[in-house]
Coordinates of C-alpha atoms in Angstrom, one line a residue:
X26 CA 0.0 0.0 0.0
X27 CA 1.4 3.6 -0.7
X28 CA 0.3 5.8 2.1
X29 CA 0.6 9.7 2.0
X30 CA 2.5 10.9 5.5
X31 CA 0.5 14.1 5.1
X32 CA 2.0 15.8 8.1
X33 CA 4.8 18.8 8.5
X34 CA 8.7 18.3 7.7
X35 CA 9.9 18.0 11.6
X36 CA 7.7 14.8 11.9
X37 CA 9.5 13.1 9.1
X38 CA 12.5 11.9 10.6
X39 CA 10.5 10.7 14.2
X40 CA 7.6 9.0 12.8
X41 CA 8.9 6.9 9.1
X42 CA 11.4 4.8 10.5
X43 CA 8.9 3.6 13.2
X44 CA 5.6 3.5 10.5
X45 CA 8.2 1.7 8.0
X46 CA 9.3 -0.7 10.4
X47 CA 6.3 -1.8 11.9
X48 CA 4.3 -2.3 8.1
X49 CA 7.5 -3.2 5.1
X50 CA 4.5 -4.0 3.2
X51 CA 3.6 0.1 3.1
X52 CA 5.7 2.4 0.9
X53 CA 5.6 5.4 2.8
X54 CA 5.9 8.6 0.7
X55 CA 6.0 12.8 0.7
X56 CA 4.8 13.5 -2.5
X57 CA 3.3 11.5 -5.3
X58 CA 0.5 11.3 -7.8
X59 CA -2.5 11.7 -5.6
X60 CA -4.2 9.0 -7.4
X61 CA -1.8 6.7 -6.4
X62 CA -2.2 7.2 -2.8
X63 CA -4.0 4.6 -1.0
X64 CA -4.2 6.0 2.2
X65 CA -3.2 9.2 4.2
X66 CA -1.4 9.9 7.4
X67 CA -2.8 13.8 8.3
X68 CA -1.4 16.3 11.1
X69 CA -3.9 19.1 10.4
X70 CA -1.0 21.7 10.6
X71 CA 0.9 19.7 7.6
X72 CA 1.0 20.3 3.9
X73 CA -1.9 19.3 2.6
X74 CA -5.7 21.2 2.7
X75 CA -7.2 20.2 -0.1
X76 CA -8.4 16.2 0.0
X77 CA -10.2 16.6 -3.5
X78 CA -7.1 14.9 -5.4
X79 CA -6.9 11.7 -3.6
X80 CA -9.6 9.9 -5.1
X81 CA -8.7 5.7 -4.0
X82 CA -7.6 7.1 -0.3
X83 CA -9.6 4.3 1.5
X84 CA -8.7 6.7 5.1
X85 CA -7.3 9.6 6.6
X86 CA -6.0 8.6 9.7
X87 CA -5.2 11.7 11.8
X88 CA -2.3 11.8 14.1
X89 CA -4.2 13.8 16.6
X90 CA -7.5 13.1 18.8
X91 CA -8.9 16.3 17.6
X92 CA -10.0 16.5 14.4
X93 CA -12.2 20.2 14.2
X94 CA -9.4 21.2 12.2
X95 CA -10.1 18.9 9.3
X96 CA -13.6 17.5 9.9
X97 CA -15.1 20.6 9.0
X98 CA -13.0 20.5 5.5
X99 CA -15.7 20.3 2.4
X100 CA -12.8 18.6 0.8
X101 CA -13.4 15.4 2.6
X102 CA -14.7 12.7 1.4
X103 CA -12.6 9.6 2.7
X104 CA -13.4 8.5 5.5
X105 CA -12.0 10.0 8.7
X106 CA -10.1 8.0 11.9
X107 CA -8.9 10.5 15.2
X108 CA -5.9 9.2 17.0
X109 CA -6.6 6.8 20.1
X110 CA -3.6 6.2 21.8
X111 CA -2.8 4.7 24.9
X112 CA 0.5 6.5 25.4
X113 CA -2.0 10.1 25.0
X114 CA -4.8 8.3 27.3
X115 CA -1.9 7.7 29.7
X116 CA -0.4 11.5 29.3
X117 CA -3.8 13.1 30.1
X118 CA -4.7 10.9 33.0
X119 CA -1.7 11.4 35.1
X120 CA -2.1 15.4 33.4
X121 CA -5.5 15.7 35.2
X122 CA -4.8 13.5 38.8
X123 CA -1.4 15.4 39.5
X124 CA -3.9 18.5 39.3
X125 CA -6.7 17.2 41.0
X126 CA -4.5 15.9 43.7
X127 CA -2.7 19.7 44.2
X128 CA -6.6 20.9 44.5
X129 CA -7.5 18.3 47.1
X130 CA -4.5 18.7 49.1
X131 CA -4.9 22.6 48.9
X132 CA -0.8 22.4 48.2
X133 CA -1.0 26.1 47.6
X134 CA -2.1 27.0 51.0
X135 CA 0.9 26.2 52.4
X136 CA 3.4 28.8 51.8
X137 CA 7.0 29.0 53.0
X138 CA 6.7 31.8 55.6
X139 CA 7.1 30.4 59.0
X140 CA 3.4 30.0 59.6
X141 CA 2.5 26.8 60.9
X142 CA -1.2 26.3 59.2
X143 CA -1.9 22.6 60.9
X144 CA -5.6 23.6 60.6
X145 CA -5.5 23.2 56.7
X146 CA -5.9 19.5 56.7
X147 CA -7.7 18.5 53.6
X148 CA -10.7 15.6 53.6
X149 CA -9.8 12.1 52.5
X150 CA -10.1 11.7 48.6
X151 CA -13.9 9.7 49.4
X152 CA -15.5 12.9 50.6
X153 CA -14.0 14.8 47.4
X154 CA -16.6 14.9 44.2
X155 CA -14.6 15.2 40.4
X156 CA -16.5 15.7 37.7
X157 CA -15.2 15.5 34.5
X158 CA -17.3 17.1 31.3
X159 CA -17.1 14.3 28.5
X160 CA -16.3 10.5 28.5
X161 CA -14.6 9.6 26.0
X162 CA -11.3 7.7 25.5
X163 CA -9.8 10.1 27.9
X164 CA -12.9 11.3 30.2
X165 CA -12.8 6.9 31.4
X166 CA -8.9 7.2 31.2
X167 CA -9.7 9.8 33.6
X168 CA -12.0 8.4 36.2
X169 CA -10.6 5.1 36.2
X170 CA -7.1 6.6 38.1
X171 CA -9.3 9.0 40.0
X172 CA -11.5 6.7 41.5
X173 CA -8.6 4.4 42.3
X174 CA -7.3 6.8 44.4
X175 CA -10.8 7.6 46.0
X176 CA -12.4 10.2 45.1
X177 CA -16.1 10.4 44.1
X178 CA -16.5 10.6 40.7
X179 CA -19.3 12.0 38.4
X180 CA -19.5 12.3 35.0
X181 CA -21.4 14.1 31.9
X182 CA -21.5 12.6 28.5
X183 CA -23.6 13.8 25.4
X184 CA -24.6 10.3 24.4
X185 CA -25.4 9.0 28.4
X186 CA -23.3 5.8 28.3
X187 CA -22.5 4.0 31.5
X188 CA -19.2 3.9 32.3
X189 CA -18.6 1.2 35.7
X190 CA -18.4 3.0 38.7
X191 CA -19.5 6.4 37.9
X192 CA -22.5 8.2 38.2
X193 CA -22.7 9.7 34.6
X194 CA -25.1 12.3 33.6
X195 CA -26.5 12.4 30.3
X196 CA -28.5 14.6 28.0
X197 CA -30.6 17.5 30.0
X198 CA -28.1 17.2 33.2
X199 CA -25.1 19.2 32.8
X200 CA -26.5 21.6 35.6
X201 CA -27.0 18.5 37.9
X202 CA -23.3 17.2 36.8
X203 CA -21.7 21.0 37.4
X204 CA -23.6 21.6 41.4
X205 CA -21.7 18.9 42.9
X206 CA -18.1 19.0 41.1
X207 CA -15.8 20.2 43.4
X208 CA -13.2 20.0 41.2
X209 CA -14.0 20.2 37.6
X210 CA -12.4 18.8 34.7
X211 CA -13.1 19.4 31.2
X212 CA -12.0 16.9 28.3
X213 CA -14.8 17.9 25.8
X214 CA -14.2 18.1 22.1
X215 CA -15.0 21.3 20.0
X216 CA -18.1 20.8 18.8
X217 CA -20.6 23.8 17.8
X218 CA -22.9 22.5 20.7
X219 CA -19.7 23.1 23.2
X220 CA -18.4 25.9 21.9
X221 CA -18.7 28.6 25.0
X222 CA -20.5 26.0 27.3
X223 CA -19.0 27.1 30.3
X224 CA -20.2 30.5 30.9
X225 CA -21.1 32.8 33.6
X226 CA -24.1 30.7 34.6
X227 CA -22.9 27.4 34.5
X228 CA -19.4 28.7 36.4
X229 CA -22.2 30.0 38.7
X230 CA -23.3 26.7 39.4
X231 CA -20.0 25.1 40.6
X232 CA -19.9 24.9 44.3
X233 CA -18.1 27.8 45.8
X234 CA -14.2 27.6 45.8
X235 CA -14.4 24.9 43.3
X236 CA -11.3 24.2 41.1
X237 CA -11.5 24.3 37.3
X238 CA -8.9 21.9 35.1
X239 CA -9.3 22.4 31.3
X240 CA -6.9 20.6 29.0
X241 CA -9.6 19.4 26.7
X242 CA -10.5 22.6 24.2
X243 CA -9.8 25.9 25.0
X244 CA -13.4 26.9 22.9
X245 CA -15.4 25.7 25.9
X246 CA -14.7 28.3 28.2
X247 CA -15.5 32.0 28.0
X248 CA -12.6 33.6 29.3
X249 CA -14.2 36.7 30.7
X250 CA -16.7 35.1 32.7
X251 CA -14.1 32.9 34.1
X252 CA -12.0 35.6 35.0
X253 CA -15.1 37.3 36.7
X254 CA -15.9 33.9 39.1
X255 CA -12.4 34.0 39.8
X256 CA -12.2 37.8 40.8
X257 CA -15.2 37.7 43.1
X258 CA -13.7 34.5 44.7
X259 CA -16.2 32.0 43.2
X260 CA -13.7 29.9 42.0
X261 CA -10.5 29.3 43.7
X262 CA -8.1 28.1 40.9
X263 CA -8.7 27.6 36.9
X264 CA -5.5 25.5 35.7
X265 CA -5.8 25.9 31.6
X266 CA -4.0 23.8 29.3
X267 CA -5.7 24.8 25.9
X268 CA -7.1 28.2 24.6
X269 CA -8.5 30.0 21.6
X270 CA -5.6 31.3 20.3
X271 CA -2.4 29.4 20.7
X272 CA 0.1 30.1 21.8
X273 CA -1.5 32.0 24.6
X274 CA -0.7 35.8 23.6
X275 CA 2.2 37.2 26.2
X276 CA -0.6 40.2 27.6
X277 CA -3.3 37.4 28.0
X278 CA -4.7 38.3 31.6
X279 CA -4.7 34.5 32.2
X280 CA -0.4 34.8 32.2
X281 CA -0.5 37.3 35.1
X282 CA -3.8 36.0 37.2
X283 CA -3.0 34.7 40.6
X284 CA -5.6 32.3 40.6
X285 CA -4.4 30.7 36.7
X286 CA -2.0 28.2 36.3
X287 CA -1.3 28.7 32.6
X288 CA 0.3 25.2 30.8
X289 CA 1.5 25.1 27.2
X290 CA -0.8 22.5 25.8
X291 CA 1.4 19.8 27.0
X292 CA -1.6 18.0 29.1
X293 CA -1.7 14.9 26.4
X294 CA 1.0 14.4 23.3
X295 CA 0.8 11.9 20.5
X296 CA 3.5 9.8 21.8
X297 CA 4.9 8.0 18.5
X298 CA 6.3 4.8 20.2
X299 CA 2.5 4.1 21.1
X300 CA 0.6 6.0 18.2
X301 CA 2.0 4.2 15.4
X302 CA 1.1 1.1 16.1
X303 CA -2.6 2.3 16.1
X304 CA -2.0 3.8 12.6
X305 CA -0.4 1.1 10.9
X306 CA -3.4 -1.0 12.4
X307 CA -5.6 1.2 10.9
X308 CA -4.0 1.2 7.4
X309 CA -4.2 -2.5 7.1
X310 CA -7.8 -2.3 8.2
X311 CA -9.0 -0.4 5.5
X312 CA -6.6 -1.5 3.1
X313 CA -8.2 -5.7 3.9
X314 CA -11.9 -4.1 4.2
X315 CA -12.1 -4.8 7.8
X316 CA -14.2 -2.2 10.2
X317 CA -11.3 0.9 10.6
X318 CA -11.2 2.0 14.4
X319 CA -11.9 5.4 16.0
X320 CA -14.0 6.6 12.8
X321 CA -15.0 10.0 13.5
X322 CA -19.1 11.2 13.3
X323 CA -19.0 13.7 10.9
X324 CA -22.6 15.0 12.3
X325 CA -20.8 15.1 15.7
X326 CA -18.0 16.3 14.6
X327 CA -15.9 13.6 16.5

């Protein structure tokens, strides 16, 4: 098979000698007749925009979980796999339970000035509600570390799904799923129907001094009215991973708020050693007519 690694120069020299030595069968190339091309490998920032040409492309496997920056493309018309990796599963779980551990231990309250604050002793994990706002790959990756450590968690998902050994709120009970989180994590695609989601009411309804964790998509948040429950104290702590515009502009007032923890979207990388195997699994799926894995909803948009 002669697959297309649609993706920008830097990733050349990481990802072909893995891709190549995992499937010999696969002539991996840069640049060829597009008719030729039997499958693609597509970072959304690489060289290619326009699909149109690659008419016997059986799939476009992305290297990325998101995929708003090229589901949206009218030139699409192959069908479309995210990435679902257990390295980036792994990356965002340990991400969002170092900082959910640093809000239940209030770590920050104890600062290094001779005070001795014994009084500050934080609950056991079992008395500690997390909520985390979609479960997906990730959302489970999630609450399965969380609850091993104890905590009590909750969970909303568009679609309502069980997920064993959390209370997950579906469809009509987001406002239910935000009253109780005491720390709130966000791992929700961009999507037109979450696009500004959590806004001056719904911060409203998070329990007072509750902690907000977003490393899922920066569109979900309106910044101002986050910066307005933080100012009058509603919120004790946002720690932001991902934002509207990145790289997060140097006079952002999220770089300079005392109660923002600003991280470079670093929460959850494609990790090649475990992403490639996924793709090449993927490429010999659709290239034997098998069922392809992680096909994205286009009416979703995930």
């Amino acid at each position: 098979m002669r697959v297309l690694f649609a993706a920008p120069d830097a990733y050349w020299p990481i990802w072909a000698p893995i891709l190549t030595g995992l499937a010999p069968e696969m002539e991996l190339v840069r640049d060829a007749d597009p008719a030729s091309i039997d499958a693609i490998i597509h970072a959304p920032n690489g060289p290619i925009s326009d699909l149109s040409p690659y008419v016997n492309a059986r799939l476009v496997q992305s290297l990325w979980a998101g995929v708003e920056r090229i589901v949206t493309n009218p030139t699409l018309t192959q069908p479309l796999a995210r990435m679902v990796d257990p390295g980036l599963a792994r990356g965002m779980a340990e991400y969002c339970t170092g900082w959910a551990l640093r809000a239940h231990l209030r770590m920050d309250a104890y600062a290094q000035d001779g005070t001795w604050r014994n009084d500050l002793t934080p609950p056991l994990a079992d008395a500690r509600q997390v909520t985390i706002l979609g479960m997906g790959e990730l959302g489970r990756g999630v609450a399965a570390i969380l609850g091993g450590i104890g905590f009590r968690v909750t969970g909303f998902s568009a679609s309502g799904r069980a997920v064993p050994g959390v209370e997950v709120f579906g469809p009509g009970g987001l406002d239910r799923a935000l009253a109780g989180a005491e720390i709130l994590i966000a791992l929700l695609p961009d999507t037109p129907q979450t696009r500004g989601l959590l806004d001056a009411d719904r911060l409203a309804l998070l329990p007072r001094g509750a902690w907000l964790i977003n490393p899922g998509r920066g569109t979900v948040l309106d910044d101002d009215a986050l910066l307005a429950a933080l100012d009058r104290g509603h919120l004790a702590h946002a720690v932001l991973d991902v934002f509207r515009t990145e790289p997060l502009p140097p006079d952002h007032p999220f770089w300079s708020h005392p109660r923002v923890t600003v991280t470079p979207h670093v929460a959850a990388e494609t990790r090649v050693e475990t992403a490639a195997p996924v793709a090449i699994e993927n490429l010999r799926r659709a290239m034997t007519g098998q069922p392809v894995l992680h096909l994205v909803d286009r009416r979703k948009g995930y």
